[in-house]
Short mmCIF file of C-alpha atoms in Angstrom, two decimals:
data_model
loop_
_atom_site.label_atom_id
_atom_site.label_comp_id
_atom_site.label_asym_id
_atom_site.label_seq_id
_atom_site.Cartn_x
_atom_site.Cartn_y
_atom_site.Cartn_z
CA UNK A 1 169.54 -69.38 44.22
CA UNK A 2 171.69 -68.69 46.99
CA UNK A 3 174.81 -70.71 46.67
CA UNK A 4 178.11 -69.23 45.78
CA UNK A 5 180.21 -71.06 43.32
CA UNK A 6 182.61 -68.15 42.46
CA UNK A 7 186.02 -67.97 44.27
CA UNK A 8 186.51 -65.24 46.80
CA UNK A 9 187.58 -62.03 45.34
CA UNK A 10 189.61 -59.27 46.72
CA UNK A 11 186.54 -57.23 47.26
CA UNK A 12 185.04 -59.98 49.28
CA UNK A 13 188.11 -60.40 51.46
CA UNK A 14 187.80 -56.78 52.55
CA UNK A 15 184.17 -57.04 53.78
CA UNK A 16 183.37 -56.29 57.32
CA UNK A 17 183.18 -59.29 59.78
CA UNK A 18 179.36 -59.51 59.57
CA UNK A 19 179.46 -60.20 55.81
CA UNK A 20 181.90 -63.19 56.29
CA UNK A 21 179.15 -64.61 58.55
CA UNK A 22 176.58 -63.68 55.57
CA UNK A 23 178.76 -65.75 53.28
CA UNK A 24 178.56 -68.80 55.55
CA UNK A 25 174.82 -68.39 55.69
CA UNK A 26 174.43 -67.94 52.12
CA UNK A 27 176.23 -71.32 51.41
CA UNK A 28 173.35 -72.98 53.31
CA UNK A 29 170.92 -71.98 50.60
CA UNK A 30 168.25 -70.49 52.61
CA UNK A 31 165.05 -69.72 50.88
CA UNK A 32 163.84 -66.29 50.24
CA UNK A 33 161.08 -66.73 52.76
CA UNK A 34 163.50 -67.79 55.35
CA UNK A 35 165.55 -64.56 54.86
CA UNK A 36 162.31 -62.49 55.16
CA UNK A 37 161.54 -64.22 58.44
CA UNK A 38 165.24 -63.46 59.69
CA UNK A 39 164.76 -59.71 58.74
CA UNK A 40 161.36 -59.43 60.42
CA UNK A 41 162.61 -61.06 63.71
CA UNK A 42 165.83 -59.12 63.99
CA UNK A 43 164.35 -55.80 63.10
CA UNK A 44 161.30 -56.44 65.48
CA UNK A 45 163.72 -56.86 68.34
CA UNK A 46 166.06 -54.17 67.27
CA UNK A 47 163.34 -51.48 67.49
CA UNK A 48 161.67 -52.99 70.35
CA UNK A 49 165.02 -52.48 72.16
CA UNK A 50 164.89 -48.73 71.01
CA UNK A 51 161.54 -48.21 72.75
CA UNK A 52 162.56 -50.24 75.90
CA UNK A 53 165.52 -47.95 76.56
CA UNK A 54 163.35 -44.94 75.67
CA UNK A 55 160.78 -46.04 78.33
CA UNK A 56 163.28 -46.07 81.32
CA UNK A 57 163.27 -42.46 81.74
CA UNK A 58 159.61 -42.18 82.25
CA UNK A 59 159.76 -44.96 84.93
CA UNK A 60 162.58 -43.45 86.86
CA UNK A 61 161.25 -40.05 86.83
CA UNK A 62 159.16 -40.84 90.01
CA UNK A 63 162.28 -41.73 91.88
CA UNK A 64 164.26 -38.72 90.70
CA UNK A 65 161.48 -36.44 91.53
CA UNK A 66 158.80 -37.97 93.83
CA UNK A 67 156.30 -35.17 92.87
CA UNK A 68 156.36 -35.90 89.26
CA UNK A 69 153.72 -38.67 89.25
CA UNK A 70 151.21 -36.39 91.27
CA UNK A 71 151.68 -33.58 88.68
CA UNK A 72 151.19 -35.87 85.68
CA UNK A 73 154.49 -35.70 83.91
CA UNK A 74 155.13 -39.40 84.32
CA UNK A 75 153.19 -41.77 82.10
CA UNK A 76 153.32 -44.40 84.78
CA UNK A 77 152.09 -44.01 88.35
CA UNK A 78 154.46 -44.11 91.30
CA UNK A 79 152.58 -46.54 93.38
CA UNK A 80 152.17 -49.17 90.55
CA UNK A 81 155.85 -49.33 89.86
CA UNK A 82 157.37 -48.45 93.05
CA UNK A 83 155.17 -50.21 95.64
CA UNK A 84 158.03 -52.62 96.43
CA UNK A 85 160.46 -49.82 96.31
CA UNK A 86 158.67 -47.97 99.02
CA UNK A 87 158.95 -51.01 101.29
CA UNK A 88 162.53 -52.21 100.41
CA UNK A 89 164.44 -49.18 99.51
CA UNK A 90 166.92 -48.18 102.05
CA UNK A 91 168.87 -45.45 100.35
CA UNK A 92 167.98 -42.04 101.82
CA UNK A 93 168.78 -40.22 98.65
CA UNK A 94 166.21 -42.22 96.76
CA UNK A 95 163.47 -41.69 99.46
CA UNK A 96 163.69 -37.80 98.81
CA UNK A 97 164.58 -37.67 95.24
CA UNK A 98 167.72 -37.11 93.41
CA UNK A 99 169.36 -33.80 93.03
CA UNK A 100 168.99 -31.68 90.94
CA UNK A 101 165.43 -33.14 90.42
CA UNK A 102 164.36 -33.23 93.94
CA UNK A 103 163.76 -29.50 94.26
CA UNK A 104 160.64 -27.36 93.66
CA UNK A 105 161.63 -27.04 89.91
CA UNK A 106 162.36 -30.88 89.61
CA UNK A 107 159.39 -31.60 87.40
CA UNK A 108 160.33 -28.58 85.11
CA UNK A 109 163.80 -29.81 84.73
CA UNK A 110 162.64 -33.41 83.79
CA UNK A 111 160.22 -31.77 81.41
CA UNK A 112 163.06 -29.93 79.80
CA UNK A 113 165.12 -33.13 79.42
CA UNK A 114 162.07 -34.75 77.63
CA UNK A 115 161.66 -31.78 75.33
CA UNK A 116 165.38 -31.79 74.39
CA UNK A 117 165.40 -35.54 73.78
CA UNK A 118 162.28 -35.48 71.55
CA UNK A 119 163.52 -32.33 69.70
CA UNK A 120 166.90 -33.84 68.77
CA UNK A 121 165.14 -37.13 68.02
CA UNK A 122 162.80 -35.47 65.59
CA UNK A 123 165.37 -33.26 63.86
CA UNK A 124 168.13 -35.90 63.90
CA UNK A 125 165.84 -38.33 61.94
CA UNK A 126 165.96 -35.95 58.80
CA UNK A 127 169.75 -36.31 58.77
CA UNK A 128 169.81 -39.94 59.57
CA UNK A 129 167.52 -40.87 56.62
CA UNK A 130 169.81 -38.80 54.38
CA UNK A 131 172.76 -41.05 55.52
CA UNK A 132 170.61 -44.16 55.44
CA UNK A 133 170.36 -43.99 51.58
CA UNK A 134 174.11 -43.53 51.28
CA UNK A 135 175.47 -45.99 53.87
CA UNK A 136 175.08 -49.64 54.78
CA UNK A 137 171.73 -49.86 56.58
CA UNK A 138 173.12 -52.63 58.81
CA UNK A 139 176.17 -50.77 59.74
CA UNK A 140 174.14 -47.48 60.45
CA UNK A 141 171.60 -49.45 62.59
CA UNK A 142 174.26 -51.12 64.55
CA UNK A 143 176.08 -47.77 65.31
CA UNK A 144 172.65 -46.27 66.36
CA UNK A 145 171.96 -49.15 68.79
CA UNK A 146 175.37 -49.22 70.27
CA UNK A 147 175.26 -45.57 70.65
CA UNK A 148 171.90 -45.57 72.23
CA UNK A 149 172.96 -48.35 74.66
CA UNK A 150 176.12 -46.40 75.56
CA UNK A 151 174.18 -43.15 76.48
CA UNK A 152 171.51 -45.04 78.22
CA UNK A 153 174.01 -46.82 80.31
CA UNK A 154 175.87 -43.38 80.99
CA UNK A 155 172.66 -41.82 82.25
CA UNK A 156 172.46 -44.68 84.79
CA UNK A 157 176.12 -44.26 85.69
CA UNK A 158 175.27 -40.86 87.33
CA UNK A 159 173.71 -42.97 90.16
CA UNK A 160 176.90 -44.96 91.01
CA UNK A 161 179.18 -41.82 90.55
CA UNK A 162 176.94 -39.60 92.47
CA UNK A 163 176.50 -37.03 89.83
CA UNK A 164 174.02 -34.23 90.49
CA UNK A 165 174.68 -31.91 87.45
CA UNK A 166 171.77 -31.12 85.45
CA UNK A 167 173.90 -30.30 82.48
CA UNK A 168 175.33 -33.86 82.58
CA UNK A 169 171.94 -35.39 82.32
CA UNK A 170 170.71 -32.96 79.63
CA UNK A 171 173.79 -33.71 77.29
CA UNK A 172 173.47 -37.45 77.78
CA UNK A 173 169.73 -37.29 76.84
CA UNK A 174 170.53 -34.92 73.82
CA UNK A 175 173.08 -37.54 72.49
CA UNK A 176 170.75 -40.46 73.46
CA UNK A 177 167.95 -38.76 71.27
CA UNK A 178 170.42 -38.36 68.39
CA UNK A 179 171.35 -41.99 68.31
CA UNK A 180 167.69 -43.01 68.81
CA UNK A 181 166.81 -41.38 65.62
CA UNK A 182 168.75 -43.85 63.65
CA UNK A 183 166.27 -46.57 64.54
CA UNK A 184 163.03 -46.10 62.48
CA UNK A 185 164.49 -45.11 59.14
CA UNK A 186 166.96 -48.00 59.08
CA UNK A 187 164.52 -50.74 60.18
CA UNK A 188 161.84 -49.60 57.80
CA UNK A 189 164.34 -49.48 55.03
CA UNK A 190 165.61 -52.95 55.56
CA UNK A 191 162.07 -54.41 55.73
CA UNK A 192 160.91 -52.39 52.65
CA UNK A 193 163.76 -54.05 50.70
CA UNK A 194 162.54 -57.45 51.31
CA UNK A 195 158.76 -57.13 51.07
CA UNK A 196 156.73 -56.21 48.09
CA UNK A 197 153.52 -54.27 48.28
CA UNK A 198 150.58 -56.77 47.97
CA UNK A 199 150.87 -57.92 51.63
CA UNK A 200 153.18 -55.04 52.91
CA UNK A 201 150.48 -53.36 55.02
CA UNK A 202 149.51 -56.55 56.90
CA UNK A 203 152.99 -57.78 57.36
CA UNK A 204 154.20 -54.40 58.58
CA UNK A 205 150.99 -53.88 60.81
CA UNK A 206 151.90 -57.02 62.66
CA UNK A 207 155.58 -56.23 62.78
CA UNK A 208 154.75 -52.87 64.21
CA UNK A 209 153.77 -54.33 67.40
CA UNK A 210 157.35 -53.96 68.29
CA UNK A 211 156.64 -50.53 69.70
CA UNK A 212 154.05 -51.73 72.36
CA UNK A 213 156.39 -54.91 72.99
CA UNK A 214 159.27 -52.51 73.62
CA UNK A 215 157.24 -50.12 75.87
CA UNK A 216 155.86 -52.98 78.03
CA UNK A 217 159.25 -54.77 78.26
CA UNK A 218 161.15 -51.65 79.15
CA UNK A 219 158.59 -50.68 81.78
CA UNK A 220 158.78 -54.13 83.36
CA UNK A 221 162.60 -54.46 83.35
CA UNK A 222 163.13 -50.72 84.63
CA UNK A 223 160.64 -51.07 87.34
CA UNK A 224 161.75 -54.49 88.46
CA UNK A 225 165.31 -53.19 88.95
CA UNK A 226 164.42 -49.98 90.80
CA UNK A 227 164.68 -51.58 94.09
CA UNK A 228 168.49 -52.23 93.48
CA UNK A 229 169.02 -48.56 92.51
CA UNK A 230 167.76 -46.46 89.72
CA UNK A 231 171.04 -46.74 87.87
CA UNK A 232 170.29 -50.42 87.16
CA UNK A 233 167.13 -49.47 85.45
CA UNK A 234 169.21 -47.69 82.78
CA UNK A 235 172.25 -50.18 82.70
CA UNK A 236 170.45 -53.32 82.04
CA UNK A 237 168.14 -52.28 79.19
CA UNK A 238 171.34 -50.59 77.68
CA UNK A 239 173.26 -53.68 78.00
CA UNK A 240 170.48 -55.78 76.52
CA UNK A 241 170.27 -53.37 73.51
CA UNK A 242 174.00 -53.60 72.93
CA UNK A 243 173.53 -57.47 72.72
CA UNK A 244 170.73 -57.12 70.21
CA UNK A 245 172.97 -54.54 68.18
CA UNK A 246 175.67 -56.98 68.06
CA UNK A 247 173.31 -59.61 66.83
CA UNK A 248 172.02 -57.25 64.09
CA UNK A 249 175.65 -56.49 63.06
CA UNK A 250 176.45 -60.14 62.50
CA UNK A 251 173.32 -61.63 61.04
CA UNK A 252 170.87 -58.98 59.56
CA UNK A 253 170.58 -59.24 55.70
CA UNK A 254 170.05 -55.71 54.36
CA UNK A 255 168.58 -56.63 50.92
CA UNK A 256 168.29 -59.64 48.59
CA UNK A 257 171.34 -58.52 46.55
CA UNK A 258 173.63 -58.82 49.56
CA UNK A 259 172.47 -62.43 50.11
CA UNK A 260 172.69 -63.33 46.38
CA UNK A 261 169.06 -64.27 46.03
CA UNK A 262 166.45 -63.02 43.64
CA UNK A 263 163.50 -61.05 45.00
CA UNK A 264 160.24 -62.82 44.72
CA UNK A 265 157.81 -60.20 43.13
CA UNK A 266 154.33 -60.57 44.36
CA UNK A 267 152.96 -58.24 41.78
CA UNK A 268 152.24 -58.14 37.99
CA UNK A 269 155.25 -58.17 35.85
CA UNK A 270 155.83 -54.81 34.08
CA UNK A 271 155.12 -56.58 30.64
CA UNK A 272 151.62 -57.51 31.85
CA UNK A 273 150.52 -54.05 32.98
CA UNK A 274 150.01 -52.38 29.66
CA UNK A 275 152.53 -49.61 30.37
CA UNK A 276 151.37 -48.86 33.94
CA UNK A 277 154.48 -48.02 36.04
CA UNK A 278 155.38 -50.25 38.94
CA UNK A 279 156.02 -48.21 42.06
CA UNK A 280 157.63 -50.94 44.10
CA UNK A 281 161.27 -51.65 44.97
CA UNK A 282 162.84 -53.74 42.26
CA UNK A 283 165.58 -54.93 44.64
CA UNK A 284 168.20 -52.27 44.26
CA UNK A 285 170.08 -54.10 41.50
CA UNK A 286 171.95 -51.01 40.20
CA UNK A 287 174.76 -50.53 42.68
CA UNK A 288 175.55 -47.28 40.89
CA UNK A 289 172.28 -45.58 41.72
CA UNK A 290 172.77 -42.04 43.20
CA UNK A 291 171.05 -41.41 46.60
CA UNK A 292 167.97 -39.18 46.34
CA UNK A 293 168.50 -35.62 47.94
CA UNK A 294 166.54 -34.59 50.92
CA UNK A 295 164.53 -31.94 48.92
CA UNK A 296 163.81 -34.02 46.07
CA UNK A 297 162.48 -36.75 48.44
CA UNK A 298 160.04 -33.95 49.84
CA UNK A 299 158.78 -33.42 46.27
CA UNK A 300 158.00 -37.20 45.77
CA UNK A 301 153.98 -37.18 45.33
CA UNK A 302 152.43 -38.22 48.54
CA UNK A 303 155.38 -37.56 50.87
CA UNK A 304 154.39 -34.08 52.11
CA UNK A 305 150.65 -34.83 52.80
CA UNK A 306 151.52 -38.07 54.68
CA UNK A 307 154.29 -36.37 56.58
CA UNK A 308 151.98 -33.54 57.79
CA UNK A 309 149.14 -36.01 58.55
CA UNK A 310 151.50 -38.05 60.79
CA UNK A 311 152.43 -34.80 62.58
CA UNK A 312 148.83 -34.46 63.85
CA UNK A 313 148.34 -38.19 64.14
CA UNK A 314 151.37 -38.78 66.19
CA UNK A 315 150.36 -35.68 68.27
CA UNK A 316 147.18 -37.53 69.28
CA UNK A 317 148.97 -40.83 69.86
CA UNK A 318 151.82 -39.51 72.00
CA UNK A 319 149.42 -37.39 74.10
CA UNK A 320 147.68 -40.70 75.16
CA UNK A 321 151.12 -42.40 75.70
CA UNK A 322 152.39 -39.73 78.11
CA UNK A 323 149.02 -38.59 79.77
CA UNK A 324 146.48 -41.29 79.75
CA UNK A 325 147.51 -42.92 83.24
CA UNK A 326 147.22 -39.60 84.74
CA UNK A 327 143.98 -38.72 83.11
CA UNK A 328 142.47 -42.02 84.36
CA UNK A 329 143.64 -41.48 87.94
CA UNK A 330 141.91 -37.98 87.74
CA UNK A 331 138.61 -39.23 86.29
CA UNK A 332 135.65 -40.32 88.25
CA UNK A 333 134.71 -43.72 86.83
CA UNK A 334 131.49 -45.37 88.11
CA UNK A 335 131.24 -42.71 91.01
CA UNK A 336 134.85 -43.19 92.16
CA UNK A 337 138.50 -42.47 91.28
CA UNK A 338 140.81 -45.33 90.48
CA UNK A 339 143.98 -46.01 92.42
CA UNK A 340 147.29 -45.12 90.71
CA UNK A 341 148.07 -48.85 90.18
CA UNK A 342 144.76 -49.53 88.62
CA UNK A 343 145.14 -46.50 86.32
CA UNK A 344 148.66 -47.68 85.24
CA UNK A 345 147.21 -51.22 84.42
CA UNK A 346 144.27 -49.99 82.64
CA UNK A 347 146.11 -47.47 80.26
CA UNK A 348 148.08 -50.49 78.72
CA UNK A 349 144.84 -51.47 76.93
CA UNK A 350 145.27 -48.36 74.79
CA UNK A 351 148.37 -50.10 73.37
CA UNK A 352 146.57 -53.30 72.97
CA UNK A 353 143.99 -51.46 70.80
CA UNK A 354 146.88 -49.79 68.98
CA UNK A 355 148.32 -53.30 68.01
CA UNK A 356 144.97 -54.47 66.67
CA UNK A 357 144.52 -51.05 64.78
CA UNK A 358 147.83 -51.41 63.12
CA UNK A 359 147.15 -54.82 61.81
CA UNK A 360 143.62 -54.06 60.86
CA UNK A 361 144.70 -50.78 58.95
CA UNK A 362 147.47 -52.70 57.17
CA UNK A 363 145.13 -55.47 56.12
CA UNK A 364 142.43 -53.16 54.94
CA UNK A 365 144.80 -51.01 52.99
CA UNK A 366 146.26 -54.22 51.13
CA UNK A 367 142.78 -55.44 50.29
CA UNK A 368 141.67 -52.09 48.97
CA UNK A 369 145.18 -50.95 47.65
CA UNK A 370 144.28 -47.59 49.09
CA UNK A 371 146.65 -46.40 51.92
CA UNK A 372 145.39 -42.79 52.02
CA UNK A 373 141.80 -43.75 52.03
CA UNK A 374 142.35 -46.21 54.91
CA UNK A 375 144.36 -43.82 56.97
CA UNK A 376 141.99 -40.89 56.41
CA UNK A 377 139.04 -43.07 57.45
CA UNK A 378 140.59 -44.25 60.53
CA UNK A 379 141.41 -40.57 61.51
CA UNK A 380 137.86 -39.49 60.94
CA UNK A 381 136.64 -42.34 62.87
CA UNK A 382 138.86 -41.40 65.76
CA UNK A 383 136.93 -38.22 66.25
CA UNK A 384 133.76 -39.76 67.48
CA UNK A 385 135.76 -42.37 69.32
CA UNK A 386 137.65 -39.62 71.26
CA UNK A 387 134.30 -37.77 71.88
CA UNK A 388 132.47 -40.94 73.16
CA UNK A 389 135.52 -41.81 75.34
CA UNK A 390 135.48 -38.34 76.92
CA UNK A 391 131.73 -38.33 77.60
CA UNK A 392 131.01 -42.04 78.43
CA UNK A 393 134.32 -43.16 79.73
CA UNK A 394 133.24 -42.39 83.33
CA UNK A 395 130.11 -44.33 83.19
CA UNK A 396 131.52 -47.70 84.21
CA UNK A 397 135.01 -49.36 84.04
CA UNK A 398 133.51 -51.72 81.40
CA UNK A 399 132.63 -48.94 79.07
CA UNK A 400 136.01 -47.22 79.79
CA UNK A 401 137.70 -50.36 78.71
CA UNK A 402 135.65 -50.73 75.58
CA UNK A 403 135.90 -47.22 74.45
CA UNK A 404 139.70 -47.02 75.27
CA UNK A 405 140.25 -49.98 73.10
CA UNK A 406 138.17 -48.55 70.16
CA UNK A 407 140.12 -45.30 70.62
CA UNK A 408 143.42 -47.07 70.52
CA UNK A 409 142.40 -48.86 67.27
CA UNK A 410 141.45 -45.74 65.46
CA UNK A 411 144.25 -43.42 66.88
CA UNK A 412 147.24 -45.81 66.35
CA UNK A 413 145.91 -47.65 63.23
CA UNK A 414 146.92 -44.79 60.69
CA UNK A 415 149.87 -43.96 62.75
CA UNK A 416 151.27 -47.48 62.29
CA UNK A 417 150.25 -47.59 58.69
CA UNK A 418 151.80 -44.42 57.69
CA UNK A 419 155.14 -45.01 59.44
CA UNK A 420 155.41 -48.50 57.88
CA UNK A 421 153.74 -49.46 54.71
CA UNK A 422 153.31 -45.94 53.33
CA UNK A 423 156.85 -44.90 54.08
CA UNK A 424 158.07 -47.98 52.26
CA UNK A 425 155.71 -47.42 49.25
CA UNK A 426 156.76 -43.86 48.93
CA UNK A 427 160.53 -44.69 49.16
CA UNK A 428 160.11 -46.78 46.06
CA UNK A 429 157.94 -44.33 44.07
CA UNK A 430 157.69 -44.67 40.27
CA UNK A 431 158.96 -41.01 39.99
CA UNK A 432 162.41 -42.22 41.07
CA UNK A 433 162.70 -44.28 37.83
CA UNK A 434 163.65 -47.40 39.88
CA UNK A 435 166.15 -45.86 42.00
CA UNK A 436 165.96 -47.78 45.41
CA UNK A 437 168.04 -45.43 47.36
CA UNK A 438 165.40 -43.12 48.79
CA UNK A 439 163.70 -45.35 51.27
CA UNK A 440 165.49 -44.28 54.49
CA UNK A 441 165.19 -40.68 53.46
CA UNK A 442 161.45 -40.75 52.87
CA UNK A 443 160.94 -42.62 56.04
CA UNK A 444 162.91 -40.24 57.98
CA UNK A 445 161.06 -37.20 56.46
CA UNK A 446 157.70 -38.69 57.26
CA UNK A 447 158.46 -39.98 60.85
CA UNK A 448 160.64 -37.00 61.67
CA UNK A 449 157.80 -34.66 60.90
CA UNK A 450 155.58 -36.89 62.97
CA UNK A 451 157.91 -36.77 65.91
CA UNK A 452 157.68 -32.92 65.96
CA UNK A 453 153.89 -33.55 66.62
CA UNK A 454 154.83 -36.06 69.17
CA UNK A 455 156.82 -33.45 71.17
CA UNK A 456 154.26 -30.71 70.88
CA UNK A 457 151.13 -32.69 71.77
CA UNK A 458 152.21 -33.78 75.38
CA UNK A 459 153.63 -30.28 75.82
CA UNK A 460 150.28 -28.46 75.00
CA UNK A 461 148.42 -31.09 77.10
CA UNK A 462 150.37 -29.97 80.09
CA UNK A 463 148.90 -26.46 79.85
CA UNK A 464 145.50 -27.27 78.66
CA UNK A 465 144.82 -30.02 81.27
CA UNK A 466 145.41 -27.49 84.06
CA UNK A 467 142.23 -25.68 82.76
CA UNK A 468 140.01 -28.43 81.38
CA UNK A 469 140.47 -31.99 80.07
CA UNK A 470 137.62 -31.24 77.78
CA UNK A 471 139.94 -28.64 76.21
CA UNK A 472 142.56 -31.37 75.67
CA UNK A 473 140.01 -33.66 73.92
CA UNK A 474 139.07 -30.83 71.68
CA UNK A 475 142.62 -30.38 70.66
CA UNK A 476 142.82 -34.06 69.87
CA UNK A 477 139.71 -34.14 67.91
CA UNK A 478 140.83 -31.12 65.79
CA UNK A 479 144.12 -32.79 65.33
CA UNK A 480 142.47 -36.01 64.03
CA UNK A 481 140.31 -34.03 61.70
CA UNK A 482 143.27 -31.96 60.15
CA UNK A 483 145.13 -35.26 59.79
CA UNK A 484 142.46 -36.69 57.75
CA UNK A 485 141.79 -33.42 55.81
CA UNK A 486 145.41 -33.48 54.60
CA UNK A 487 144.95 -36.65 52.75
CA UNK A 488 141.93 -35.44 50.85
CA UNK A 489 143.71 -35.02 47.55
CA UNK A 490 145.19 -38.50 47.73
CA UNK A 491 141.99 -40.14 48.85
CA UNK A 492 140.18 -38.53 45.72
CA UNK A 493 142.99 -39.90 43.55
CA UNK A 494 142.60 -43.37 45.02
CA UNK A 495 138.76 -43.30 44.55
CA UNK A 496 139.21 -42.05 40.97
CA UNK A 497 141.66 -44.78 40.24
CA UNK A 498 139.32 -47.41 41.71
CA UNK A 499 136.46 -46.11 39.36
CA UNK A 500 138.76 -45.98 36.32
CA UNK A 501 140.16 -49.39 36.99
CA UNK A 502 136.72 -51.11 36.31
CA UNK A 503 137.32 -50.16 32.66
CA UNK A 504 140.58 -51.79 32.39
CA UNK A 505 140.89 -55.16 30.60
CA UNK A 506 140.86 -58.26 32.76
CA UNK A 507 144.25 -59.55 34.10
CA UNK A 508 145.51 -55.91 34.26
CA UNK A 509 147.26 -54.85 37.64
CA UNK A 510 146.46 -51.29 38.30
CA UNK A 511 148.99 -49.39 40.49
CA UNK A 512 148.43 -47.21 43.39
CA UNK A 513 147.42 -43.70 42.46
CA UNK A 514 150.07 -42.37 44.82
CA UNK A 515 152.59 -44.18 42.55
CA UNK A 516 150.85 -42.86 39.38
CA UNK A 517 150.77 -39.29 40.26
CA UNK A 518 153.07 -37.11 38.30
CA UNK A 519 155.74 -35.11 40.09
#
């Protein structure tokens, strides 16, 4: 099952260097489960490094523009990350900000850079997904990681070269956003190639913790290096990402076929299913498959509802990501306001709840074989969670923590489920007639649409919060409601399929209604 007995062919001799290492690994006869473990570990750290480099800008904002944290544009408080910097920093230019961001419009300029980054990231993902189903995912992921590392480092180079041109930093962030868009479609595509559906939700729910891991790691690394100069806060995470990218290039197995192993199906065999179509990836055996077009991928049943659901789901999640620390510092809790450092620490509990929510949503969707029902239920439950957090979050620190964890579970649960297991399921839909080359495109469509919401949510919050935080929470609750509403048709189909499956003969393995629905 993994050994190579054939002599090296001409085609093999022209494979890139990483493939030769694959050949050596294949000769060791690793089991299928071992390859799966390698895939999970490498893709986990690969995407964690994407988030780590993405987080550096928000940390350094308070150095570039000292007024940023007081105006709420930075997701982390200045005093929490810069308490040692205030004591140890001796560079005059850092005590007063960094031109051109140190002026009266500095916060506005940083906001424009954020918006440019998120916009290119969102729209670039559509094109990356299109490429992902036509190119080697390992090569595409490596190029994306090296490119992201390069432009992350280049942003920091502005510190050593004493660059004060807004255009320079804007262009660097635009290109960084473009390379950042390669991450999600490729890692989901690789993981989807190795895992079947029966435990895909649980596995990907656990695996999705890379987002929080990357955010925390990037924050700690960037903040620890600020005392040496803000350029190091970009350079070191960029170098670490380049190292992970090199590891991915050398060792990441893209699919079972590339490793010469047979995929272990964890579902019923087609012959046992009385003609019910199998929606899952069959391993991509046919190398002559044609990639699925962008517009055809949109027409796959379930793609559009989940994509627009993620738009509103990610709008809620990213609003908390960018604004929660500031909200906490401005909220009276138990009769007093929290310090900036306490607010920054407390806000990380939302990510903790998100990790639990992702695992819980994945496990429930596996047990019920109902992705849409699980996602919609979580979104509807997020509405009262948001309301209770707004009303009772100020009663005491204890209740704020409890309600924040609950809110994190229900807000991030469906977000994690849709971007992982749902994307993998739809990328191997039965309407594709076994064609496995749609996974990256579908993933990019869904998460790209969600990323547009991720850019709009924090932007709207900036305007609404100036009037009332209650208005912000009303926007979030309405978004959660619309997100759940968009899945209504799929929920009805899943409930109907559950009811009909009771009349099927024993030992019949019913497929998901998402896969059964006609195009």
